[in-house]
Amino acid sequence: MDIVKDLLKGDRKALARAISMVDNEDLQSKEIIKEIFPYTGKAFIIGITGPPGSGKSSLINRLVYVMRKEDLKIGIIAVDPTSPFTGGSILGDRIRMQEHNSDKNVFIRSMSTRGSLGGISNATRGVVHLLDAFGKDIVIIETVGVGQSEVDIAKNADTTILVLTPLSGDSVQVLKAGIMEIPDIVVINKADLPGAGISQTDINIMLDFKNKRTWRPPVVQTITLNDVGTQKLWEEIKKHRRFLEKDDYLAKLRAERHQKDVLLFMENIIKTKIWNTIMGTAMFEEMITKINNKEIDPLSAAQEILNSIDLTNHE
Ligand SMILES: Nc1nc2c(ncn2[C@@H]2O[C@H](COP(=O)(O)OP(=O)(O)O)[C@@H](O)[C@H]2O)c(=O)[nH]1
Ligand SMILES: [Mg+2]
């Protein structure tokens, strides 16, 4: 495809168009991903999550400056849940990061989650692949932490950063939700506000208590307003990356990700296939009637239907 050729040549307009096609789940998006996939796997993926307003976008804005000093090419995806409660934050993200608009090596894109409850959609994963194939060294995904998204981001990123603040009771939330297994690095942003030290102590205790992993997540205090702690955070990201690369963890992590992706796609394909094959058919209606009349139980009905339909040919 021409669009893929242009994208691989470094044409930013082609990248933007391809992203829109993938984001809209355009008919051609499958073909695009297929063609660019061999060129992926070079970018390092950083996931940044945390409660709304904790300062994720502001932090990314600062981090980008630090990364650009090392001449790294950066792609940023700000994932916003399509929730009425956070409706305005896409605009906020853009404003927070627009300082980099004139930098050709920084590409920023907002995406919605399409009701997948703050999770990472296939479209988002596709856009990560596009940015990767385009030649970005670093891809940053920002997601609002609303439960499922934290778990999801950790599955999709190489390094996951959880951004908390001293005041909002964030650490209590974290304790409740039991998400301390997820971050590779914990950031306490807004360290200019009172309570940062206490939060740090609390979080460290939780991490020591909860964590039996080989990597002990460091806790970094930042103040994005005055650019405090950004360099330290970047050093910790690089440390984590070296850790992943040392024992081939990164390769294992990515292999696991591919395995999950394939399983998920298979589930989706089969589900659609079942749906398309049986919905509205007389056979299905009859089976439901039989269940209503207690002539058959639902599991036996499911097995009987599956035995009678052809599930091959998964286009
Ligand atoms: N006091 C203080 N406010 C901050 C800091 N970082 C961000 N903010 C403010 O917090 C608000 C939310 O920031 P934003 O980056 O949009 O948070 P996000 O929703 O997590 O992306 C903005 O009004 C920022 O100016 C900080 O270090 N200290
Ligand atoms: Mg934001």
Short mmCIF file of C-alpha atoms and ligand atoms in Angstrom, two decimals:
data_model
loop_
_atom_site.label_atom_id
_atom_site.label_comp_id
_atom_site.label_asym_id
_atom_site.label_seq_id
_atom_site.Cartn_x
_atom_site.Cartn_y
_atom_site.Cartn_z
CA MET A 1 0.00 0.00 0.00
CA ASP A 2 1.23 3.48 -0.87
CA ILE A 3 0.29 4.89 2.50
CA VAL A 4 2.49 2.29 4.19
CA LYS A 5 5.41 3.00 1.86
CA ASP A 6 5.11 6.73 2.56
CA LEU A 7 4.83 6.15 6.28
CA LEU A 8 7.94 3.97 6.30
CA LYS A 9 9.77 6.69 4.37
CA GLY A 10 9.04 9.11 7.19
CA ASP A 11 6.09 10.98 5.73
CA ARG A 12 4.29 12.48 8.72
CA LYS A 13 1.10 13.13 6.78
CA ALA A 14 0.95 9.47 5.81
CA LEU A 15 1.44 8.57 9.48
CA ALA A 16 -1.41 10.86 10.52
CA ARG A 17 -3.68 9.42 7.84
CA ALA A 18 -2.82 5.84 8.75
CA ILE A 19 -3.49 6.61 12.41
CA SER A 20 -6.92 8.00 11.56
CA MET A 21 -7.72 4.91 9.52
CA VAL A 22 -6.67 2.60 12.32
CA ASP A 23 -8.45 4.73 14.90
CA ASN A 24 -11.68 4.62 12.87
CA GLU A 25 -11.26 0.88 12.33
CA ASP A 26 -11.39 1.60 8.63
CA LEU A 27 -11.66 -1.40 6.30
CA GLN A 28 -8.05 -0.94 5.23
CA SER A 29 -6.67 -0.74 8.74
CA LYS A 30 -6.14 -4.50 8.97
CA GLU A 31 -4.05 -4.43 5.81
CA ILE A 32 -2.03 -1.45 7.07
CA ILE A 33 -1.15 -3.20 10.33
CA LYS A 34 -0.28 -6.37 8.44
CA GLU A 35 2.16 -4.51 6.22
CA ILE A 36 3.85 -2.42 8.90
CA PHE A 37 4.12 -5.17 11.51
CA PRO A 38 7.52 -6.47 10.31
CA TYR A 39 8.92 -2.99 10.99
CA THR A 40 7.75 -2.86 14.60
CA GLY A 41 9.47 -3.88 17.81
CA LYS A 42 12.14 -1.19 18.00
CA ALA A 43 10.29 1.43 20.01
CA PHE A 44 10.35 1.36 23.79
CA ILE A 45 6.83 1.69 25.14
CA ILE A 46 6.19 3.70 28.28
CA GLY A 47 2.75 3.59 29.92
CA ILE A 48 1.76 6.44 32.21
CA THR A 49 -1.34 5.99 34.33
CA GLY A 50 -2.88 7.44 37.48
CA PRO A 51 -5.95 9.30 38.69
CA PRO A 52 -7.34 12.18 36.62
CA GLY A 53 -5.56 15.42 37.41
CA SER A 54 -2.52 13.81 39.01
CA GLY A 55 -0.34 15.53 36.43
CA LYS A 56 0.34 12.83 33.83
CA SER A 57 0.16 15.14 30.85
CA SER A 58 2.25 17.83 32.55
CA LEU A 59 4.82 15.20 33.43
CA ILE A 60 4.95 13.85 29.88
CA ASN A 61 5.44 17.41 28.65
CA ARG A 62 8.53 17.70 30.91
CA LEU A 63 9.83 14.23 30.08
CA VAL A 64 9.70 14.97 26.38
CA TYR A 65 12.21 17.82 26.83
CA VAL A 66 14.60 15.49 28.64
CA MET A 67 14.25 12.76 26.03
CA ARG A 68 14.68 15.20 23.16
CA LYS A 69 18.06 16.23 24.61
CA GLU A 70 19.13 12.68 23.79
CA ASP A 71 17.70 13.17 20.30
CA LEU A 72 15.06 10.48 20.77
CA LYS A 73 12.05 10.51 18.48
CA ILE A 74 8.84 10.39 20.44
CA GLY A 75 5.23 9.40 19.84
CA ILE A 76 2.57 10.15 22.45
CA ILE A 77 -0.91 8.66 22.65
CA ALA A 78 -3.26 10.20 25.18
CA VAL A 79 -6.06 7.72 25.73
CA ASP A 80 -9.19 9.22 27.11
CA PRO A 81 -12.10 7.21 28.38
CA THR A 82 -15.35 8.26 26.75
CA SER A 83 -16.81 9.01 30.12
CA PRO A 84 -18.96 12.01 30.87
CA PHE A 85 -16.87 12.60 33.99
CA THR A 86 -13.59 13.12 32.19
CA GLY A 87 -14.99 14.55 28.98
CA GLY A 88 -12.78 17.60 28.98
CA SER A 89 -9.41 16.13 29.53
CA ILE A 90 -8.45 15.45 25.91
CA LEU A 91 -8.33 19.18 25.40
CA GLY A 92 -6.35 19.50 28.63
CA ASP A 93 -3.83 16.96 27.40
CA ARG A 94 -3.37 18.84 24.14
CA ILE A 95 -2.85 22.15 25.90
CA ARG A 96 -0.44 20.59 28.39
CA MET A 97 1.71 19.12 25.65
CA GLN A 98 1.29 21.62 22.82
CA GLU A 99 4.69 23.17 23.57
CA HIS A 100 6.08 20.35 21.43
CA ASN A 101 3.83 20.99 18.44
CA SER A 102 6.59 22.64 16.45
CA ASP A 103 9.02 19.80 17.12
CA LYS A 104 8.91 17.51 14.08
CA ASN A 105 10.20 14.60 16.14
CA VAL A 106 7.34 14.65 18.60
CA PHE A 107 3.99 13.28 17.48
CA ILE A 108 0.98 13.67 19.78
CA ARG A 109 -2.34 11.97 19.29
CA SER A 110 -5.46 11.74 21.45
CA MET A 111 -7.68 8.70 21.22
CA SER A 112 -10.87 7.63 22.89
CA THR A 113 -11.32 4.25 24.48
CA ARG A 114 -14.69 3.67 22.83
CA GLY A 115 -16.37 2.63 26.01
CA SER A 116 -13.86 -0.09 26.80
CA LEU A 117 -13.85 1.29 30.37
CA GLY A 118 -10.57 3.09 30.17
CA GLY A 119 -8.81 0.08 28.73
CA ILE A 120 -6.49 -0.11 25.78
CA SER A 121 -8.43 -0.80 22.59
CA ASN A 122 -7.18 -2.68 19.56
CA ALA A 123 -7.11 0.65 17.77
CA THR A 124 -4.71 2.04 20.39
CA ARG A 125 -2.47 -0.98 20.04
CA GLY A 126 -2.55 -0.48 16.29
CA VAL A 127 -1.47 3.14 16.65
CA VAL A 128 1.45 2.06 18.86
CA HIS A 129 2.53 -0.25 16.01
CA LEU A 130 2.26 2.61 13.51
CA LEU A 131 4.39 4.97 15.60
CA ASP A 132 6.89 2.18 16.18
CA ALA A 133 7.17 1.34 12.47
CA PHE A 134 7.42 5.05 11.65
CA GLY A 135 10.65 5.09 13.62
CA LYS A 136 9.75 6.52 17.00
CA ASP A 137 12.31 5.50 19.61
CA ILE A 138 9.86 6.01 22.44
CA VAL A 139 6.09 5.63 22.47
CA ILE A 140 4.31 7.04 25.50
CA ILE A 141 0.73 6.01 26.27
CA GLU A 142 -1.17 8.13 28.79
CA THR A 143 -4.26 6.54 30.32
CA VAL A 144 -6.48 7.70 33.12
CA GLY A 145 -6.39 5.19 35.92
CA VAL A 146 -9.96 4.08 36.37
CA GLY A 147 -9.59 0.47 37.38
CA GLN A 148 -9.19 -1.68 34.29
CA SER A 149 -6.91 0.75 32.51
CA GLU A 150 -4.05 0.28 34.98
CA VAL A 151 -4.00 -3.43 34.38
CA ASP A 152 -4.35 -2.89 30.67
CA ILE A 153 -1.55 -0.39 30.39
CA ALA A 154 0.83 -2.66 32.27
CA LYS A 155 0.09 -5.39 29.73
CA ASN A 156 0.83 -3.11 26.84
CA ALA A 157 3.82 -1.09 28.02
CA ASP A 158 7.43 -2.04 28.63
CA THR A 159 7.73 0.36 31.55
CA THR A 160 4.62 1.34 33.48
CA ILE A 161 4.61 4.50 35.56
CA LEU A 162 1.91 5.21 38.14
CA VAL A 163 1.48 8.92 38.87
CA LEU A 164 0.00 9.78 42.28
CA THR A 165 -0.22 12.99 44.29
CA PRO A 166 0.28 13.63 48.00
CA LEU A 167 -3.11 15.02 48.81
CA SER A 168 -5.88 13.27 46.99
CA GLY A 169 -5.85 10.13 49.07
CA ASP A 170 -4.31 8.47 46.03
CA SER A 171 -2.20 6.12 48.09
CA VAL A 172 -5.27 4.90 49.96
CA GLN A 173 -6.94 4.25 46.63
CA VAL A 174 -3.93 2.32 45.50
CA LEU A 175 -3.99 0.20 48.63
CA LYS A 176 -7.68 -0.54 48.16
CA ALA A 177 -7.43 -1.41 44.53
CA GLY A 178 -4.32 -3.49 45.10
CA ILE A 179 -2.65 -2.11 42.03
CA MET A 180 0.84 -1.96 43.51
CA GLU A 181 1.80 -4.98 41.41
CA ILE A 182 1.37 -2.91 38.30
CA PRO A 183 3.85 -0.02 38.26
CA ASP A 184 7.53 -0.37 37.49
CA ILE A 185 8.01 3.16 38.75
CA VAL A 186 5.83 5.19 41.12
CA VAL A 187 5.80 8.97 40.79
CA ILE A 188 4.54 11.30 43.50
CA ASN A 189 3.80 14.38 41.48
CA LYS A 190 2.83 17.76 42.97
CA ALA A 191 5.55 17.25 45.56
CA ASP A 192 5.29 21.00 46.17
CA LEU A 193 2.09 20.26 48.09
CA PRO A 194 2.23 19.17 51.73
CA GLY A 195 2.38 15.47 52.49
CA ALA A 196 4.74 14.29 49.74
CA GLY A 197 7.20 12.84 52.24
CA ILE A 198 4.49 10.93 54.09
CA SER A 199 3.08 9.61 50.82
CA GLN A 200 6.52 8.44 49.80
CA THR A 201 6.98 6.56 53.08
CA ASP A 202 3.51 4.97 52.80
CA ILE A 203 4.07 3.88 49.24
CA ASN A 204 7.51 2.50 50.02
CA ILE A 205 6.04 0.41 52.84
CA MET A 206 3.36 -0.90 50.50
CA LEU A 207 5.92 -1.71 47.86
CA ASP A 208 8.15 -3.57 50.30
CA PHE A 209 5.18 -5.44 51.65
CA LYS A 210 3.55 -6.29 48.35
CA ASN A 211 6.46 -6.74 46.10
CA LYS A 212 8.25 -9.99 45.69
CA ARG A 213 9.33 -9.26 42.17
CA THR A 214 12.96 -9.06 41.11
CA TRP A 215 12.45 -5.41 40.23
CA ARG A 216 11.64 -3.15 43.17
CA PRO A 217 9.79 -0.10 41.79
CA PRO A 218 11.51 3.13 42.78
CA VAL A 219 9.43 6.04 44.06
CA VAL A 220 10.26 9.42 42.53
CA GLN A 221 8.95 12.81 43.64
CA THR A 222 8.29 15.35 40.91
CA ILE A 223 7.04 18.91 40.58
CA THR A 224 6.13 19.58 36.99
CA LEU A 225 5.53 23.27 37.64
CA ASN A 226 9.23 23.83 38.40
CA ASP A 227 10.61 20.85 36.51
CA VAL A 228 11.81 19.07 39.63
CA GLY A 229 12.51 15.34 39.42
CA THR A 230 12.06 14.87 35.68
CA GLN A 231 15.71 14.00 35.06
CA LYS A 232 15.64 11.55 37.99
CA LEU A 233 12.50 9.94 36.58
CA TRP A 234 14.14 9.56 33.18
CA GLU A 235 17.17 7.91 34.81
CA GLU A 236 14.84 5.44 36.55
CA ILE A 237 13.08 4.66 33.26
CA LYS A 238 16.43 3.92 31.66
CA LYS A 239 17.44 1.80 34.62
CA HIS A 240 14.26 -0.24 34.27
CA ARG A 241 14.87 -0.61 30.56
CA ARG A 242 18.41 -1.89 31.21
CA PHE A 243 16.95 -4.32 33.76
CA LEU A 244 14.47 -5.61 31.19
CA GLU A 245 17.11 -5.96 28.52
CA LYS A 246 19.70 -7.62 30.72
CA ASP A 247 18.07 -11.01 31.25
CA ASP A 248 15.97 -10.93 28.12
CA TYR A 249 12.94 -9.99 30.19
CA LEU A 250 11.88 -7.58 27.50
CA ALA A 251 11.72 -10.31 24.88
CA LYS A 252 9.75 -12.51 27.28
CA LEU A 253 7.40 -9.66 28.16
CA ARG A 254 6.73 -9.00 24.50
CA ALA A 255 6.26 -12.69 23.70
CA GLU A 256 3.65 -12.86 26.46
CA ARG A 257 1.97 -9.80 25.00
CA HIS A 258 1.83 -11.40 21.56
CA GLN A 259 0.39 -14.57 23.02
CA LYS A 260 -2.36 -12.62 24.76
CA ASP A 261 -3.04 -10.62 21.61
CA VAL A 262 -3.48 -13.74 19.51
CA LEU A 263 -5.78 -15.35 22.06
CA LEU A 264 -7.85 -12.21 22.31
CA PHE A 265 -8.17 -11.86 18.56
CA MET A 266 -9.15 -15.52 18.27
CA GLU A 267 -11.84 -15.07 20.90
CA ASN A 268 -13.18 -12.02 19.11
CA ILE A 269 -13.19 -13.72 15.73
CA ILE A 270 -14.97 -16.80 17.05
CA LYS A 271 -17.47 -14.67 18.96
CA THR A 272 -18.34 -12.68 15.87
CA LYS A 273 -18.54 -15.85 13.84
CA ILE A 274 -20.97 -17.45 16.30
CA TRP A 275 -23.01 -14.29 16.46
CA ASN A 276 -23.23 -13.96 12.67
CA THR A 277 -24.00 -17.63 12.12
CA ILE A 278 -26.76 -18.25 14.63
CA MET A 279 -28.50 -14.99 15.48
CA GLY A 280 -31.97 -14.86 14.02
CA THR A 281 -31.89 -18.43 12.71
CA ALA A 282 -34.82 -20.76 13.29
CA MET A 283 -32.48 -23.33 14.82
CA PHE A 284 -31.41 -20.87 17.51
CA GLU A 285 -34.96 -19.72 18.22
CA GLU A 286 -36.11 -23.35 18.53
CA MET A 287 -33.29 -24.10 20.92
CA ILE A 288 -34.28 -21.18 23.14
CA THR A 289 -37.89 -22.39 23.12
CA LYS A 290 -36.68 -25.84 24.14
CA ILE A 291 -34.77 -24.31 27.05
CA ASN A 292 -37.87 -22.33 28.06
CA ASN A 293 -39.86 -25.58 28.03
CA LYS A 294 -37.18 -27.31 30.11
CA GLU A 295 -36.52 -29.76 27.31
CA ILE A 296 -32.81 -28.96 27.30
CA ASP A 297 -30.38 -27.08 29.55
CA PRO A 298 -28.40 -24.07 28.26
CA LEU A 299 -24.98 -25.78 28.25
CA SER A 300 -26.23 -28.80 26.33
CA ALA A 301 -27.98 -26.44 23.93
CA ALA A 302 -24.74 -24.52 23.39
CA GLN A 303 -22.83 -27.71 22.67
CA GLU A 304 -25.50 -28.96 20.28
CA ILE A 305 -25.51 -25.67 18.36
CA LEU A 306 -21.71 -25.57 18.15
CA ASN A 307 -21.65 -29.12 16.80
CA SER A 308 -24.11 -28.19 14.11
CA ILE A 309 -22.41 -25.07 12.75
CA ASP A 310 -19.23 -24.63 10.74
CA LEU A 311 -16.69 -22.39 12.44
CA THR A 312 -13.95 -22.68 9.84
CA ASN A 313 -12.98 -19.85 7.50
CA HIS A 314 -12.29 -16.96 9.84
CA GLU A 315 -12.05 -13.96 7.64
N1 LIG B 1 0.82 22.12 42.40
C1 LIG B 1 1.09 21.39 41.33
N2 LIG B 1 0.17 21.28 40.33
C2 LIG B 1 0.48 20.52 39.26
C3 LIG B 1 1.71 19.82 39.16
N3 LIG B 1 1.69 19.12 38.00
C4 LIG B 1 0.51 19.37 37.41
N4 LIG B 1 -0.23 20.22 38.15
C5 LIG B 1 -1.57 20.72 37.83
O1 LIG B 1 -2.53 19.68 37.92
C6 LIG B 1 -3.55 19.84 36.95
C7 LIG B 1 -3.74 18.56 36.16
O2 LIG B 1 -2.59 18.32 35.37
P1 LIG B 1 -2.61 17.33 34.13
O3 LIG B 1 -1.22 17.22 33.65
O4 LIG B 1 -3.64 17.73 33.13
O5 LIG B 1 -3.08 15.98 34.82
P2 LIG B 1 -3.56 14.61 34.17
O6 LIG B 1 -5.04 14.60 34.15
O7 LIG B 1 -3.03 13.54 35.07
O8 LIG B 1 -2.96 14.53 32.79
C8 LIG B 1 -3.14 21.03 36.11
O9 LIG B 1 -3.88 22.15 36.52
C9 LIG B 1 -1.67 21.19 36.38
O10 LIG B 1 -1.23 22.52 36.24
C10 LIG B 1 2.67 19.97 40.22
O11 LIG B 1 3.76 19.40 40.21
N5 LIG B 1 2.30 20.75 41.29
MG MG B 2 -3.89 14.14 30.96
#
